Amino acid sequence: MNMAPALIEDLDFDREILEQGELISDKLNMLRLEQYPPNALKRLRQFSSAEVADFLGVTQNHIKKLHLEGKGPEPQVSGSGRRSYTAEQMMELRQYLDKHGRSDFKKYVPQRRRGEDLQVISVVNFKGGSGKTTTAAHLAQYLALTGHRVLAVDLDPQASLTALHGIQPELDRNLSLYEALRYDDERKSIKELIRPTNFPGLDIVPANLELQEYEYETPLAASGRHQPEGKLFFTRISQALKEVDDRYDVVVIDCPPQLGYLTLTSLSASTAVVITVHPQMLDVMSMSQFLLMLGGILESIKAAGASVKLKWFRYLVTRYEPTDQPQAQMVGFLQALFNKRMLTHQMLKSTAISDAGITKQTLYEVEKSQFTRSTYERALESLNAVNGEIASLIHSAWGRK
Ligand SMILES: Nc1ncnc2c1ncn2[C@@H]1O[C@H](COP(=O)(O)OP(=O)(O)OP(=O)(O)O)[C@@H](O)[C@H]1O
Ligand SMILES: [Mg+2]
């Protein structure tokens, strides 16, 4: 065999990976600067009156009538007479309907009322690519579009949810939730970390690589260097959220694909959990490992005083292709096993979702005209069914019918 020792003689791995990391980062920054200039705040498109009717739960005729009678916000009207509204105007319409509507029982602005607690939903699974970020982003945006006050928290150092909201983790110098979790005197209030998004009613706490520090510092803190609060790692997110409890109805947390301290702390702060699962053998096997490990860890942190008190948890089938026999069988298998813990609706696999992702957009942001009508409609229908089901669970947790 032909050995080539000369090639490895001068290898200084540490230095070289650092240099190469910097090289990639610089080049990527240049690319991104060209494609997305800094401070170019993302804008949100208009919503057609059909979409508005859907989000509000009224008929299109109702909306048309309001406009013709000069009531509520003034939509944009196209040459062919089509009405469209901004997301802000959709909220104004809700407020108008609550004020002037005939119905006493239906509330169009669904925000928390007295006695209803802040709902904190973690989207988890340590399997990479199981659809956590896609689920979290669309759920948070759906809840905002349906009138809730929402805080999205990106807890993944890879910062995909952050990037999806037009914030560039490296260029924009954001602070991440790490600043509110850290164990030293530099700890900041979560209020300083929250940023608005292009969706009215939706704010975000961005992520960056610094979040990873929490994984290293937590065991050190627990071993005594930062007593006494170091021991209470699992309450750090709930403590941080307490400061903004009155500003939001729902918090959606996108967890990293690891079962580390970030995920555990998020679970301890949660009132509900969505476990995303792609219905394929390897993914389901990996999920079973995840459940076993998680169960074991939760038991041991419970002994240390942590409590995970959930109102509900559900498995969500993601990227589902119902025409693929093995996948359909796997979904049947999961339904038989987990039964009422499965969301009844699945998130279908769609090029509309993955293509939108390429330009850092969600299905709620892209222009419908970019896609074949049926492709877009099918994806949106599945997405709204999933999100609508989760919204119902939230409302049930508040004790609403
Ligand atoms: N319903 C869907 N249809 C088509 N593509 C999808 C769908 N859901 C997610 N994807 C694509 O699959 C990929 C992985 O999804 P996503 O980033 O949401 O997973 P994740 O669990 O957050 O991954 P990670 O573990 O790396 O954080 C992305 O490229 C996304 O665009
Ligand atoms: Mg992700």
Short mmCIF file of N, CA and C and ligand atoms in Angstrom, two decimals, residues 125-135 156 158 160 254-257 276 318-320 347-351 353-355 357, ligand 1:
data_model
loop_
_atom_site.label_atom_id
_atom_site.label_comp_id
_atom_site.label_asym_id
_atom_site.label_seq_id
_atom_site.Cartn_x
_atom_site.Cartn_y
_atom_site.Cartn_z
N ASN A 125 -37.36 16.95 19.34
CA ASN A 125 -36.93 15.63 18.85
C ASN A 125 -35.44 15.75 18.60
N PHE A 126 -34.67 14.78 19.03
CA PHE A 126 -33.24 14.95 18.77
C PHE A 126 -32.84 14.49 17.38
N LYS A 127 -33.79 13.96 16.64
CA LYS A 127 -33.50 13.59 15.26
C LYS A 127 -33.41 14.86 14.42
N GLY A 128 -32.25 15.09 13.80
CA GLY A 128 -32.09 16.26 12.94
C GLY A 128 -33.03 16.15 11.75
N GLY A 129 -33.53 17.28 11.31
CA GLY A 129 -34.35 17.30 10.10
C GLY A 129 -35.73 16.68 10.24
N SER A 130 -36.22 16.56 11.48
CA SER A 130 -37.55 15.96 11.64
C SER A 130 -38.65 17.01 11.45
N GLY A 131 -38.27 18.24 11.14
CA GLY A 131 -39.28 19.27 10.84
C GLY A 131 -39.60 20.18 12.01
N LYS A 132 -38.73 20.22 13.01
CA LYS A 132 -38.98 21.07 14.19
C LYS A 132 -39.11 22.54 13.81
N THR A 133 -38.09 23.03 13.10
CA THR A 133 -38.07 24.46 12.81
C THR A 133 -39.22 24.85 11.88
N THR A 134 -39.48 24.01 10.89
CA THR A 134 -40.59 24.29 9.97
C THR A 134 -41.91 24.33 10.75
N THR A 135 -42.08 23.37 11.66
CA THR A 135 -43.29 23.32 12.48
C THR A 135 -43.40 24.56 13.37
N ASP A 156 -32.00 26.88 19.14
CA ASP A 156 -31.02 26.06 18.43
C ASP A 156 -29.83 26.93 18.01
N GLN A 158 -27.85 26.64 15.85
CA GLN A 158 -27.78 26.74 14.39
C GLN A 158 -28.64 27.87 13.84
N SER A 160 -31.74 28.39 12.74
CA SER A 160 -32.54 28.30 11.52
C SER A 160 -33.82 29.11 11.62
N ASP A 254 -38.37 26.57 19.53
CA ASP A 254 -37.75 25.64 18.58
C ASP A 254 -36.49 25.08 19.23
N CYS A 255 -36.53 23.80 19.58
CA CYS A 255 -35.41 23.20 20.31
C CYS A 255 -34.34 22.66 19.36
N PRO A 256 -33.09 22.57 19.87
CA PRO A 256 -32.02 22.01 19.03
C PRO A 256 -32.16 20.50 18.91
N PRO A 257 -31.53 19.91 17.88
CA PRO A 257 -31.63 18.46 17.71
C PRO A 257 -30.71 17.70 18.66
N THR A 276 -41.99 16.12 16.83
CA THR A 276 -42.13 15.95 15.39
C THR A 276 -41.52 14.62 14.98
N THR A 318 -44.52 14.56 10.22
CA THR A 318 -44.05 15.63 9.33
C THR A 318 -43.56 15.06 8.00
N ARG A 319 -43.54 15.94 7.02
CA ARG A 319 -43.05 15.58 5.66
C ARG A 319 -43.66 14.26 5.19
N TYR A 320 -44.95 14.13 5.38
CA TYR A 320 -45.63 12.87 5.12
C TYR A 320 -46.02 12.75 3.65
N MET A 347 -48.60 16.77 8.70
CA MET A 347 -48.02 17.76 7.79
C MET A 347 -47.49 17.05 6.57
N LEU A 348 -48.11 17.33 5.43
CA LEU A 348 -47.71 16.67 4.19
C LEU A 348 -46.38 17.22 3.70
N LYS A 349 -45.65 16.35 3.02
CA LYS A 349 -44.45 16.82 2.36
C LYS A 349 -44.87 17.64 1.14
N SER A 350 -44.25 18.80 0.95
CA SER A 350 -44.63 19.62 -0.19
C SER A 350 -43.44 20.44 -0.69
N THR A 351 -43.30 20.51 -1.99
CA THR A 351 -42.22 21.35 -2.53
C THR A 351 -42.50 22.82 -2.23
N ILE A 353 -43.29 24.01 0.61
CA ILE A 353 -42.62 24.29 1.88
C ILE A 353 -41.10 24.34 1.69
N SER A 354 -40.56 23.32 1.02
CA SER A 354 -39.10 23.28 0.89
C SER A 354 -38.60 24.40 -0.02
N ASP A 355 -39.34 24.71 -1.09
CA ASP A 355 -38.91 25.80 -1.98
C ASP A 355 -38.98 27.15 -1.27
N GLY A 357 -38.57 27.59 1.79
CA GLY A 357 -37.45 27.59 2.73
C GLY A 357 -36.15 28.04 2.09
N1 LIG B 1 -43.66 19.50 5.08
C1 LIG B 1 -42.50 19.64 4.43
N2 LIG B 1 -42.42 19.48 3.09
C2 LIG B 1 -41.26 19.59 2.44
N3 LIG B 1 -40.11 19.88 3.04
C3 LIG B 1 -40.10 20.06 4.36
C4 LIG B 1 -41.29 19.94 5.14
N4 LIG B 1 -40.99 20.16 6.44
C5 LIG B 1 -39.67 20.40 6.47
N5 LIG B 1 -39.13 20.34 5.24
C6 LIG B 1 -37.73 20.54 4.87
O1 LIG B 1 -36.94 19.58 5.56
C7 LIG B 1 -35.75 20.16 6.02
C8 LIG B 1 -35.63 19.95 7.53
O2 LIG B 1 -36.68 20.63 8.17
P1 LIG B 1 -36.46 21.44 9.50
O3 LIG B 1 -35.31 22.38 9.37
O4 LIG B 1 -37.76 22.03 9.87
O5 LIG B 1 -36.09 20.26 10.49
P2 LIG B 1 -35.46 20.38 11.96
O6 LIG B 1 -35.98 19.24 12.74
O7 LIG B 1 -35.67 21.74 12.50
O8 LIG B 1 -33.92 20.19 11.64
P3 LIG B 1 -32.71 20.36 12.71
O9 LIG B 1 -32.77 19.14 13.55
O10 LIG B 1 -31.48 20.46 11.87
O11 LIG B 1 -32.99 21.59 13.50
C9 LIG B 1 -35.78 21.61 5.61
O12 LIG B 1 -35.03 21.77 4.44
C10 LIG B 1 -37.24 21.89 5.33
O13 LIG B 1 -37.43 22.88 4.33
#
